[in-house]
Amino acid sequence: GEDVEQSLFLSVREGDSSVINCTYTDSSSTYLYWYKQEPGAGLQLLTYIFSNMDMKQDQRLTVLLNKKDKHLSLRIADTQTGDSAIYFCAESITANNNDMRFGAGTRLTVKP
Amino acid sequence: GAGVSQSPSNKVTEKGKDVELRCDPISGHTALYWYRQRLGQGLEFLIYFQGNSAPDKSGLPSDRFSAERTGESVSTLTIQRTQQEDSAVYLCARQGPANTGELFFGEGSRLTVL
């Protein structure tokens, strides 16, 4: 089946930038998402990008999409301790969601 | 919150027992999903309900798994004769705005099979 891969762990110092990377295999992916899961909580949508976009910026968050390489990244500027969480990359072909594929999640640890 | 309540939040059971997990979304949302989150793995799609249409059960891993939903209300996921490999967090989600594909997740039910 189609896969979504991301590294499992990332550790940064408070104030630094964090970059979380994701690769996917389905070239038909139309919607690409980043979800955040804080301890003891459900996943929350952080941001999303359509496949016809290269970049999306939202305050401290920058999403970059390289469709040719099927590579998605999430950059968090000025990382804070409150950003410590698991970040899931996900992709789907439709907005219907039953074809959505999730990565295993990257656990971001922010050290003071 | 996300408008999705799940119960129980934690369930410990013995191998071979049946368990029932409950998802209660806020009203007015026809699309509802169940996912499984195993430790260190991505979310696995299990089942999808959309209104009165036949549910998409293509993600259910075996016939020990079943789910029901009446109308737009509560859904239950039942696992019969639980096995240790069923240990996971089971997440329920409702669909958000149609043009984004966003999902709103509950906090999950953590199942541990001893």
mmCIF file of C-alpha atoms in Angstrom:
data_model
loop_
_atom_site.group_PDB
_atom_site.id
_atom_site.type_symbol
_atom_site.label_atom_id
_atom_site.label_comp_id
_atom_site.label_asym_id
_atom_site.label_seq_id
_atom_site.Cartn_x
_atom_site.Cartn_y
_atom_site.Cartn_z
ATOM 1 C CA GLY A 1 0.000 0.000 0.000
ATOM 2 C CA GLU A 2 0.915 3.632 -0.087
ATOM 3 C CA ASP A 3 3.146 4.866 2.728
ATOM 4 C CA VAL A 4 3.758 8.031 4.652
ATOM 5 C CA GLU A 5 7.099 8.127 6.430
ATOM 6 C CA GLN A 6 8.540 10.480 8.989
ATOM 7 C CA SER A 7 11.321 10.262 11.532
ATOM 8 C CA LEU A 8 10.133 9.357 15.010
ATOM 9 C CA PHE A 9 12.023 11.857 17.156
ATOM 10 C CA LEU A 10 13.296 15.439 17.008
ATOM 11 C CA SER A 11 14.850 17.436 19.820
ATOM 12 C CA VAL A 12 15.543 21.174 19.658
ATOM 13 C CA ARG A 13 16.386 23.989 22.047
ATOM 14 C CA GLU A 14 13.812 26.629 22.906
ATOM 15 C CA GLY A 15 14.034 29.527 20.475
ATOM 16 C CA ASP A 16 15.542 27.450 17.659
ATOM 17 C CA SER A 17 13.657 26.471 14.520
ATOM 18 C CA SER A 18 12.264 22.947 14.187
ATOM 19 C CA VAL A 19 11.929 21.194 10.863
ATOM 20 C CA ILE A 20 9.844 18.035 10.684
ATOM 21 C CA ASN A 21 10.058 16.103 7.440
ATOM 22 C CA CYS A 22 7.675 13.694 5.762
ATOM 23 C CA THR A 23 7.763 11.672 2.573
ATOM 24 C CA TYR A 24 4.830 10.007 0.877
ATOM 25 C CA THR A 25 4.540 7.647 -2.039
ATOM 26 C CA ASP A 26 1.141 8.347 -3.614
ATOM 27 C CA SER A 27 1.603 10.803 -6.469
ATOM 28 C CA SER A 28 -2.185 11.307 -6.557
ATOM 29 C CA SER A 29 -2.158 12.951 -3.128
ATOM 30 C CA THR A 30 -4.155 16.133 -3.270
ATOM 31 C CA TYR A 31 -4.444 17.150 0.359
ATOM 32 C CA LEU A 32 -1.496 17.125 2.754
ATOM 33 C CA TYR A 33 -1.906 17.776 6.448
ATOM 34 C CA TRP A 34 0.016 18.304 9.618
ATOM 35 C CA TYR A 35 -1.762 17.255 12.802
ATOM 36 C CA LYS A 36 -0.509 17.893 16.342
ATOM 37 C CA GLN A 37 -1.158 15.572 19.271
ATOM 38 C CA GLU A 38 -0.434 16.902 22.733
ATOM 39 C CA PRO A 39 -0.110 14.464 25.659
ATOM 40 C CA GLY A 40 -3.463 12.956 26.594
ATOM 41 C CA ALA A 41 -5.313 14.768 23.829
ATOM 42 C CA GLY A 42 -6.726 13.919 20.439
ATOM 43 C CA LEU A 43 -5.105 14.959 17.192
ATOM 44 C CA GLN A 44 -5.733 18.539 16.112
ATOM 45 C CA LEU A 45 -5.250 19.885 12.633
ATOM 46 C CA LEU A 46 -2.323 22.298 12.633
ATOM 47 C CA THR A 47 -2.258 23.229 8.977
ATOM 48 C CA TYR A 48 -2.854 21.783 5.538
ATOM 49 C CA ILE A 49 -1.713 22.411 1.996
ATOM 50 C CA PHE A 50 -3.176 21.534 -1.365
ATOM 51 C CA SER A 51 -0.937 19.767 -3.853
ATOM 52 C CA ASN A 52 -1.040 22.723 -6.259
ATOM 53 C CA MET A 53 0.789 24.857 -3.682
ATOM 54 C CA ASP A 54 4.513 24.944 -2.921
ATOM 55 C CA MET A 55 4.416 26.769 0.360
ATOM 56 C CA LYS A 56 2.020 27.928 3.021
ATOM 57 C CA GLN A 57 2.885 30.201 5.919
ATOM 58 C CA ASP A 58 0.826 30.751 9.028
ATOM 59 C CA GLN A 59 2.480 32.780 11.786
ATOM 60 C CA ARG A 60 5.349 30.625 13.120
ATOM 61 C CA LEU A 61 4.503 27.699 10.837
ATOM 62 C CA THR A 62 5.823 27.220 7.312
ATOM 63 C CA VAL A 63 4.817 24.226 5.204
ATOM 64 C CA LEU A 64 6.906 23.375 2.169
ATOM 65 C CA LEU A 65 5.798 20.889 -0.464
ATOM 66 C CA ASN A 66 8.084 19.373 -3.073
ATOM 67 C CA LYS A 67 5.611 17.457 -5.172
ATOM 68 C CA LYS A 68 8.280 16.061 -7.495
ATOM 69 C CA ASP A 69 10.108 14.433 -4.585
ATOM 70 C CA LYS A 70 6.883 13.786 -2.642
ATOM 71 C CA HIS A 71 8.393 15.573 0.338
ATOM 72 C CA LEU A 72 6.499 17.676 2.862
ATOM 73 C CA SER A 73 8.073 19.641 5.693
ATOM 74 C CA LEU A 74 6.829 21.647 8.635
ATOM 75 C CA ARG A 75 9.024 24.403 9.994
ATOM 76 C CA ILE A 76 8.250 25.901 13.386
ATOM 77 C CA ALA A 77 10.066 29.164 13.991
ATOM 78 C CA ASP A 78 11.103 30.227 17.514
ATOM 79 C CA THR A 79 10.114 26.860 18.955
ATOM 80 C CA GLN A 80 8.593 27.031 22.436
ATOM 81 C CA THR A 81 8.240 24.381 25.134
ATOM 82 C CA GLY A 82 4.516 24.382 24.428
ATOM 83 C CA ASP A 83 5.274 23.075 20.956
ATOM 84 C CA SER A 84 6.417 19.757 22.464
ATOM 85 C CA ALA A 85 4.020 17.193 20.999
ATOM 86 C CA ILE A 86 3.746 14.491 18.356
ATOM 87 C CA TYR A 87 3.322 15.823 14.832
ATOM 88 C CA PHE A 88 1.602 13.631 12.257
ATOM 89 C CA CYS A 89 1.906 14.033 8.535
ATOM 90 C CA ALA A 90 -1.109 12.839 6.530
ATOM 91 C CA GLU A 91 -2.155 12.754 2.910
ATOM 92 C CA SER A 92 -5.312 11.990 1.007
ATOM 93 C CA ILE A 93 -6.496 12.006 -2.560
ATOM 94 C CA THR A 94 -9.986 13.228 -1.781
ATOM 95 C CA ALA A 95 -11.491 15.334 0.993
ATOM 96 C CA ASN A 96 -13.491 12.257 1.867
ATOM 97 C CA ASN A 97 -10.907 11.113 4.421
ATOM 98 C CA ASN A 98 -11.440 7.374 4.195
ATOM 99 C CA ASP A 99 -8.409 7.330 1.919
ATOM 100 C CA MET A 100 -6.306 9.398 4.326
ATOM 101 C CA ARG A 101 -2.912 7.925 5.222
ATOM 102 C CA PHE A 102 -1.013 8.984 8.336
ATOM 103 C CA GLY A 103 2.658 8.780 9.184
ATOM 104 C CA ALA A 104 3.819 7.324 12.495
ATOM 105 C CA GLY A 105 4.313 10.764 14.004
ATOM 106 C CA THR A 106 7.412 12.721 15.010
ATOM 107 C CA ARG A 107 7.807 13.366 18.709
ATOM 108 C CA LEU A 108 9.183 16.893 19.108
ATOM 109 C CA THR A 109 10.918 17.636 22.379
ATOM 110 C CA VAL A 110 11.786 21.248 23.122
ATOM 111 C CA LYS A 111 14.496 21.729 25.731
ATOM 112 C CA PRO A 112 14.670 24.970 27.742
ATOM 113 C CA GLY B 1 -13.174 21.024 22.081
ATOM 114 C CA ALA B 2 -13.338 18.770 19.053
ATOM 115 C CA GLY B 3 -16.963 17.838 19.713
ATOM 116 C CA VAL B 4 -16.157 14.125 19.933
ATOM 117 C CA SER B 5 -16.379 12.260 23.225
ATOM 118 C CA GLN B 6 -14.978 8.766 23.613
ATOM 119 C CA SER B 7 -15.347 6.261 26.402
ATOM 120 C CA PRO B 8 -13.802 4.569 28.200
ATOM 121 C CA SER B 9 -10.582 6.546 28.112
ATOM 122 C CA ASN B 10 -8.700 3.486 29.338
ATOM 123 C CA LYS B 11 -9.652 -0.170 29.206
ATOM 124 C CA VAL B 12 -7.600 -3.112 30.428
ATOM 125 C CA THR B 13 -8.954 -6.511 29.537
ATOM 126 C CA GLU B 14 -7.886 -10.117 29.457
ATOM 127 C CA LYS B 15 -7.146 -11.925 26.234
ATOM 128 C CA GLY B 16 -10.280 -13.529 24.851
ATOM 129 C CA LYS B 17 -12.749 -11.058 26.351
ATOM 130 C CA ASP B 18 -14.998 -8.820 24.271
ATOM 131 C CA VAL B 19 -14.738 -5.026 24.547
ATOM 132 C CA GLU B 20 -16.982 -2.208 23.397
ATOM 133 C CA LEU B 21 -15.719 1.306 22.747
ATOM 134 C CA ARG B 22 -18.031 4.256 22.380
ATOM 135 C CA CYS B 23 -17.872 7.446 20.326
ATOM 136 C CA ASP B 24 -20.345 10.277 20.829
ATOM 137 C CA PRO B 25 -20.026 13.139 18.333
ATOM 138 C CA ILE B 26 -21.903 16.412 18.550
ATOM 139 C CA SER B 27 -25.064 16.266 16.516
ATOM 140 C CA GLY B 28 -25.331 17.264 12.868
ATOM 141 C CA HIS B 29 -22.267 15.481 11.562
ATOM 142 C CA THR B 30 -22.996 12.618 9.267
ATOM 143 C CA ALA B 31 -19.419 11.459 8.626
ATOM 144 C CA LEU B 32 -17.670 9.544 11.398
ATOM 145 C CA TYR B 33 -14.420 7.585 11.346
ATOM 146 C CA TRP B 34 -12.650 5.078 13.545
ATOM 147 C CA TYR B 35 -8.860 4.800 13.487
ATOM 148 C CA ARG B 36 -6.403 2.629 15.398
ATOM 149 C CA GLN B 37 -3.106 4.033 16.680
ATOM 150 C CA ARG B 38 -0.564 1.413 17.640
ATOM 151 C CA LEU B 39 2.557 2.430 19.505
ATOM 152 C CA GLY B 40 5.120 3.899 17.108
ATOM 153 C CA GLN B 41 2.881 3.502 14.081
ATOM 154 C CA GLY B 42 0.663 5.753 12.039
ATOM 155 C CA LEU B 43 -3.070 5.838 12.358
ATOM 156 C CA GLU B 44 -4.806 2.938 10.643
ATOM 157 C CA PHE B 45 -8.208 3.596 9.105
ATOM 158 C CA LEU B 46 -10.789 1.108 10.397
ATOM 159 C CA ILE B 47 -14.284 2.134 9.348
ATOM 160 C CA TYR B 48 -16.227 5.125 7.984
ATOM 161 C CA PHE B 49 -19.900 6.003 8.430
ATOM 162 C CA GLN B 50 -21.631 8.508 6.160
ATOM 163 C CA GLY B 51 -25.287 9.146 6.871
ATOM 164 C CA ASN B 52 -27.537 6.285 5.856
ATOM 165 C CA SER B 53 -25.072 4.885 3.340
ATOM 166 C CA ALA B 54 -23.496 1.491 3.881
ATOM 167 C CA PRO B 55 -20.370 1.968 6.018
ATOM 168 C CA ASP B 56 -16.916 1.543 4.497
ATOM 169 C CA LYS B 57 -15.540 -1.360 6.511
ATOM 170 C CA SER B 58 -12.472 -1.890 4.355
ATOM 171 C CA GLY B 59 -10.045 -1.110 7.188
ATOM 172 C CA LEU B 60 -11.352 -3.573 9.757
ATOM 173 C CA PRO B 61 -8.463 -5.989 10.377
ATOM 174 C CA SER B 62 -10.513 -9.117 11.061
ATOM 175 C CA ASP B 63 -14.055 -10.357 11.574
ATOM 176 C CA ARG B 64 -13.536 -9.938 15.314
ATOM 177 C CA PHE B 65 -13.976 -6.214 14.732
ATOM 178 C CA SER B 66 -17.359 -4.638 14.092
ATOM 179 C CA ALA B 67 -18.884 -1.205 14.447
ATOM 180 C CA GLU B 68 -22.358 0.229 14.476
ATOM 181 C CA ARG B 69 -23.874 3.649 14.235
ATOM 182 C CA THR B 70 -27.494 4.655 14.351
ATOM 183 C CA GLY B 71 -28.211 7.747 12.264
ATOM 184 C CA GLU B 72 -25.951 10.641 13.190
ATOM 185 C CA SER B 73 -25.516 9.651 16.804
ATOM 186 C CA VAL B 74 -23.364 7.383 18.909
ATOM 187 C CA SER B 75 -21.096 4.786 17.351
ATOM 188 C CA THR B 76 -19.741 1.693 19.051
ATOM 189 C CA LEU B 77 -16.686 -0.315 18.031
ATOM 190 C CA THR B 78 -16.754 -3.886 19.278
ATOM 191 C CA ILE B 79 -13.754 -6.190 19.412
ATOM 192 C CA GLN B 80 -14.583 -9.807 20.130
ATOM 193 C CA ARG B 81 -12.179 -12.343 21.613
ATOM 194 C CA THR B 82 -9.499 -9.711 22.090
ATOM 195 C CA GLN B 83 -5.871 -10.529 21.329
ATOM 196 C CA GLN B 84 -2.724 -8.843 22.600
ATOM 197 C CA GLU B 85 -2.106 -7.316 19.173
ATOM 198 C CA ASP B 86 -5.391 -5.415 19.572
ATOM 199 C CA SER B 87 -3.712 -3.254 22.220
ATOM 200 C CA ALA B 88 -3.752 0.290 20.839
ATOM 201 C CA VAL B 89 -5.451 3.648 21.118
ATOM 202 C CA TYR B 90 -8.730 3.683 19.206
ATOM 203 C CA LEU B 91 -9.588 7.112 17.878
ATOM 204 C CA CYS B 92 -12.916 8.371 16.642
ATOM 205 C CA ALA B 93 -13.165 11.427 14.412
ATOM 206 C CA ARG B 94 -15.875 13.521 12.804
ATOM 207 C CA GLN B 95 -15.460 15.293 9.525
ATOM 208 C CA GLY B 96 -14.909 19.044 9.405
ATOM 209 C CA PRO B 97 -15.362 21.461 6.494
ATOM 210 C CA ALA B 98 -15.740 19.618 3.206
ATOM 211 C CA ASN B 99 -13.260 21.769 1.325
ATOM 212 C CA THR B 100 -10.346 20.987 3.635
ATOM 213 C CA GLY B 101 -10.866 17.380 4.645
ATOM 214 C CA GLU B 102 -10.109 18.300 8.252
ATOM 215 C CA LEU B 103 -10.942 15.715 10.886
ATOM 216 C CA PHE B 104 -11.834 16.480 14.487
ATOM 217 C CA PHE B 105 -10.592 13.725 16.773
ATOM 218 C CA GLY B 106 -11.706 12.527 20.159
ATOM 219 C CA GLU B 107 -9.113 11.849 22.832
ATOM 220 C CA GLY B 108 -9.190 8.139 22.147
ATOM 221 C CA SER B 109 -9.753 4.951 24.086
ATOM 222 C CA ARG B 110 -6.567 3.212 25.160
ATOM 223 C CA LEU B 111 -7.060 -0.554 25.081
ATOM 224 C CA THR B 112 -4.604 -2.876 26.790
ATOM 225 C CA VAL B 113 -5.070 -6.606 26.338
ATOM 226 C CA LEU B 114 -3.174 -8.683 28.864
#
